[in-house]
Amino acid sequence: DGGITQSPKYLFRKEGQNVTLSCEQNLNHDAMYWYRQDPGQGLRLIYYSQIVNDFQKGDIAEGYSVSREKKESFPLTVTSAQKNPTAFYLCASSSDRGEKLFFGSGTQLSVL
Amino acid sequence: GESVGLHLPTLSVQEGDNSIINCAYSNSASDYFIWYKQESGKGPQFIIDIRSNMDKRQGQRVTVLLNKTVKHLSLQIAATQPGDSAVYFCAENRDPMDTGRRALTFGSGTRLQVQP
């Protein structure tokens, strides 16, 4: 099946710890994105990448880092600098830059 | 416009009625717009999109209207069904950091409740 796979579905972070969320796609899409969603709110853009080895900050990049070493993978690291990391994290990809996105099923991150 | 969080706007309609969900976008340079539907705990699902060279686009039971003069987007759902109950988001493609690379940025959503 073609699609976007996010793992894990649930993740817990301790104070001061970095955690990495996985996102893999087999749609052969060039562009990949990370969004954060807080309860009852919209999606806010964290980072995005339109091509391998290149990525841009979104509206709320502080406290996060990404890499894009392979076309199919775009992992997101939530660093200890992110003081309020509890949220639902959504990864997406698109074949057309800045256009129709296909979303994964999300990772719920909580702080212990 | 839309504002969510604890004050998520809610539209309540009767089954079979038509629904209209509105959205104000921010950037007059945006040239592509899209509507998504999100059910609780899931990723958003594509509904319909429209480019800025169009005013209206129709899909199956859905119509998107674009008014560039006032930067307004609306989603019309005909004969609303209980399965349409969800949160609906609009999005525009803009360039957050002026890098020349656009990405979709989302409005804050409207909850649609369909009463049987």
Coordinates of C-alpha atoms in Angstrom, one line a residue:
Chain A
D1 CA 0.0 0.0 0.0
G2 CA 1.2 3.5 -0.8
G3 CA 1.1 6.0 1.9
I4 CA 2.7 7.9 4.8
T5 CA 3.7 6.0 8.0
Q6 CA 4.3 7.8 11.2
S7 CA 5.7 6.1 14.3
P8 CA 5.3 5.7 17.1
K9 CA 1.6 6.4 17.5
Y10 CA 2.1 7.5 21.1
L11 CA 5.4 8.8 22.6
F12 CA 6.4 10.0 26.0
R13 CA 9.2 12.4 26.8
K14 CA 11.0 13.1 30.0
E15 CA 12.1 16.5 31.1
G16 CA 15.3 17.5 29.3
Q17 CA 15.1 14.7 26.8
N18 CA 15.3 14.8 23.0
V19 CA 12.9 12.6 21.1
T20 CA 12.6 11.8 17.4
L21 CA 9.4 11.2 15.5
S22 CA 9.6 9.1 12.4
C23 CA 7.9 9.8 9.1
E24 CA 8.3 7.6 6.0
Q25 CA 6.5 7.8 2.7
N26 CA 6.5 5.5 -0.3
L27 CA 4.5 7.8 -2.6
N28 CA 7.7 9.1 -4.3
H29 CA 6.8 12.6 -3.3
D30 CA 9.5 15.3 -3.3
A31 CA 8.1 17.5 -0.6
M32 CA 7.5 16.6 3.1
Y33 CA 6.1 18.6 6.0
W34 CA 5.7 18.5 9.8
Y35 CA 2.8 20.2 11.5
R36 CA 1.9 20.5 15.2
Q37 CA -1.7 20.4 16.4
D38 CA -2.8 21.4 19.9
P39 CA -6.1 20.2 21.3
G40 CA -9.0 21.8 19.5
Q41 CA -6.8 23.9 17.3
G42 CA -5.5 24.1 13.8
L43 CA -2.3 22.8 12.3
R44 CA 0.8 24.9 12.6
L45 CA 3.8 24.4 10.3
I46 CA 7.1 23.4 12.0
Y47 CA 9.5 22.5 9.1
Y48 CA 9.2 21.5 5.5
S49 CA 11.4 20.1 2.8
Q50 CA 10.9 20.4 -0.9
I51 CA 13.9 18.3 -1.9
V52 CA 16.5 16.0 -0.4
N53 CA 19.1 17.7 1.7
D54 CA 17.2 20.9 1.9
F55 CA 14.6 22.2 4.4
Q56 CA 13.0 25.4 5.6
K57 CA 11.6 26.7 8.9
G58 CA 7.9 27.1 9.2
D59 CA 6.0 29.3 11.6
I60 CA 7.0 27.5 14.9
A61 CA 10.5 25.9 14.2
E62 CA 12.0 26.9 17.6
G63 CA 12.8 23.8 19.7
Y64 CA 12.6 21.4 16.8
S65 CA 15.1 20.0 14.2
V66 CA 14.8 17.9 11.1
S67 CA 16.9 16.2 8.5
R68 CA 16.2 15.1 4.9
E69 CA 18.9 12.7 3.9
K70 CA 16.6 10.4 1.9
K71 CA 13.6 11.3 -0.2
E72 CA 11.3 8.9 1.6
S73 CA 12.2 9.9 5.2
F74 CA 11.8 13.2 7.1
P75 CA 12.3 12.6 10.9
L76 CA 11.5 15.4 13.4
T77 CA 13.4 15.8 16.6
V78 CA 11.7 17.5 19.5
T79 CA 14.6 19.0 21.5
S80 CA 14.8 19.8 25.2
A81 CA 14.6 23.5 24.1
Q82 CA 10.9 22.9 23.2
K83 CA 9.3 23.8 26.6
N84 CA 5.7 22.8 25.7
P85 CA 6.1 19.7 23.5
T86 CA 2.8 18.0 24.3
A87 CA 0.8 17.9 21.1
F88 CA -0.4 15.8 18.1
Y89 CA 2.3 15.8 15.4
L90 CA 1.3 15.3 11.8
C91 CA 3.6 14.5 8.9
A92 CA 2.6 15.1 5.3
S93 CA 3.9 14.8 1.8
S94 CA 3.1 16.2 -1.6
S95 CA 4.1 15.8 -5.2
D96 CA 3.4 19.5 -6.0
R97 CA 5.3 21.9 -3.8
G98 CA 3.0 23.9 -1.6
E99 CA -0.1 22.0 -2.8
K100 CA -2.3 19.0 -2.0
L101 CA -0.9 17.2 1.1
F102 CA -1.3 13.6 2.0
F103 CA -1.2 13.1 5.8
G104 CA 0.0 10.4 8.1
S105 CA -2.0 9.2 11.0
G106 CA -0.1 11.3 13.5
T107 CA 2.0 10.9 16.7
Q108 CA 0.7 12.0 20.1
L109 CA 3.6 13.3 22.2
S110 CA 3.2 13.7 25.9
V111 CA 5.6 14.9 28.6
L112 CA 6.1 12.7 31.7
Chain B
G1 CA -12.8 33.7 10.0
E2 CA -11.9 30.8 12.3
S3 CA -10.6 30.7 15.8
V4 CA -10.2 27.4 17.6
G5 CA -8.9 26.0 20.8
L6 CA -11.4 26.3 23.6
H7 CA -13.6 28.5 21.4
L8 CA -13.7 26.2 18.4
P9 CA -16.5 27.6 16.2
T10 CA -19.3 25.1 15.7
L11 CA -21.8 24.9 13.0
S12 CA -24.8 22.7 13.8
V13 CA -27.1 21.6 11.0
Q14 CA -29.9 19.2 10.4
E15 CA -29.3 16.1 8.3
G16 CA -30.2 16.9 4.7
D17 CA -29.7 20.6 5.0
N18 CA -26.9 22.4 3.2
S19 CA -23.8 23.6 5.2
I20 CA -21.6 26.6 4.6
I21 CA -18.3 26.8 6.3
N22 CA -16.3 30.1 6.0
C23 CA -12.6 30.9 6.1
A24 CA -10.6 34.1 5.9
Y25 CA -7.1 33.7 4.5
S26 CA -4.2 36.0 5.3
N27 CA -2.0 36.5 2.2
S28 CA -3.2 38.1 -1.0
A29 CA -0.2 36.4 -2.8
S30 CA -1.5 32.9 -2.1
D31 CA -2.5 31.3 -5.3
Y32 CA -3.8 27.9 -4.1
F33 CA -6.4 27.0 -1.5
I34 CA -7.6 23.7 -0.1
W35 CA -10.2 22.3 2.3
Y36 CA -9.6 19.3 4.6
K37 CA -11.8 17.3 6.9
Q38 CA -10.4 15.9 10.2
E39 CA -12.1 13.3 12.4
S40 CA -10.9 13.0 16.0
G41 CA -7.5 11.5 16.4
K42 CA -6.9 11.1 12.7
G43 CA -4.9 12.9 10.0
P44 CA -6.8 15.4 7.8
Q45 CA -8.4 14.2 4.6
F46 CA -8.5 16.1 1.4
I47 CA -11.9 17.5 0.3
I48 CA -11.4 19.9 -2.5
D49 CA -9.0 22.5 -3.8
I50 CA -9.0 25.6 -6.0
R51 CA -6.5 27.9 -7.7
S52 CA -6.6 31.7 -7.6
N53 CA -7.6 31.9 -11.2
M54 CA -11.0 30.4 -10.4
D55 CA -13.9 31.6 -8.4
K56 CA -15.7 28.4 -7.9
R57 CA -15.1 24.7 -8.1
Q58 CA -17.5 21.8 -7.6
G59 CA -16.9 18.3 -6.4
Q60 CA -19.3 15.6 -5.3
R61 CA -21.7 17.3 -2.9
V62 CA -19.1 20.0 -2.2
T63 CA -18.4 23.4 -3.7
V64 CA -15.6 25.8 -2.9
L65 CA -16.0 29.5 -3.5
L66 CA -13.1 32.0 -3.6
N67 CA -13.5 35.7 -3.2
K68 CA -10.0 37.2 -3.7
T69 CA -11.2 40.8 -3.2
V70 CA -12.0 40.1 0.5
K71 CA -9.7 37.1 0.9
H72 CA -12.5 34.8 1.7
L73 CA -13.0 31.1 1.1
S74 CA -16.1 29.0 1.7
L75 CA -17.0 25.4 1.6
Q76 CA -20.6 24.4 0.8
I77 CA -21.7 20.8 1.5
A78 CA -25.0 19.8 0.0
A79 CA -27.5 17.4 1.7
T80 CA -25.3 17.2 4.8
Q81 CA -25.0 13.7 6.3
P82 CA -24.1 12.5 9.8
G83 CA -20.8 11.2 8.4
D84 CA -19.9 14.8 7.5
S85 CA -19.6 15.6 11.2
A86 CA -15.9 16.5 11.7
V87 CA -13.6 19.6 12.0
Y88 CA -13.0 21.4 8.7
F89 CA -9.9 23.3 7.9
C90 CA -9.0 25.7 5.1
A91 CA -5.4 26.2 4.0
E92 CA -3.5 28.6 1.7
N93 CA -0.1 28.2 0.1
R94 CA 2.2 30.9 1.3
D95 CA 5.9 31.4 1.9
P96 CA 6.4 31.6 5.7
M97 CA 10.0 32.8 5.8
D98 CA 10.2 34.5 2.3
T99 CA 12.5 31.8 1.0
G100 CA 10.7 31.4 -2.3
R101 CA 9.3 28.0 -1.1
R102 CA 5.6 27.8 -0.4
A103 CA 3.9 25.5 2.1
L104 CA 0.3 25.1 3.1
T105 CA -0.7 27.0 6.2
F106 CA -3.9 26.2 7.9
G107 CA -6.8 28.1 9.4
S108 CA -7.9 27.1 12.9
G109 CA -11.0 25.1 11.9
T110 CA -14.7 24.9 12.3
R111 CA -16.5 22.0 13.9
L112 CA -19.5 20.7 11.9
Q113 CA -22.2 18.8 13.9
V114 CA -24.9 17.1 11.9
Q115 CA -28.1 16.4 13.8
P116 CA -30.0 13.3 12.7

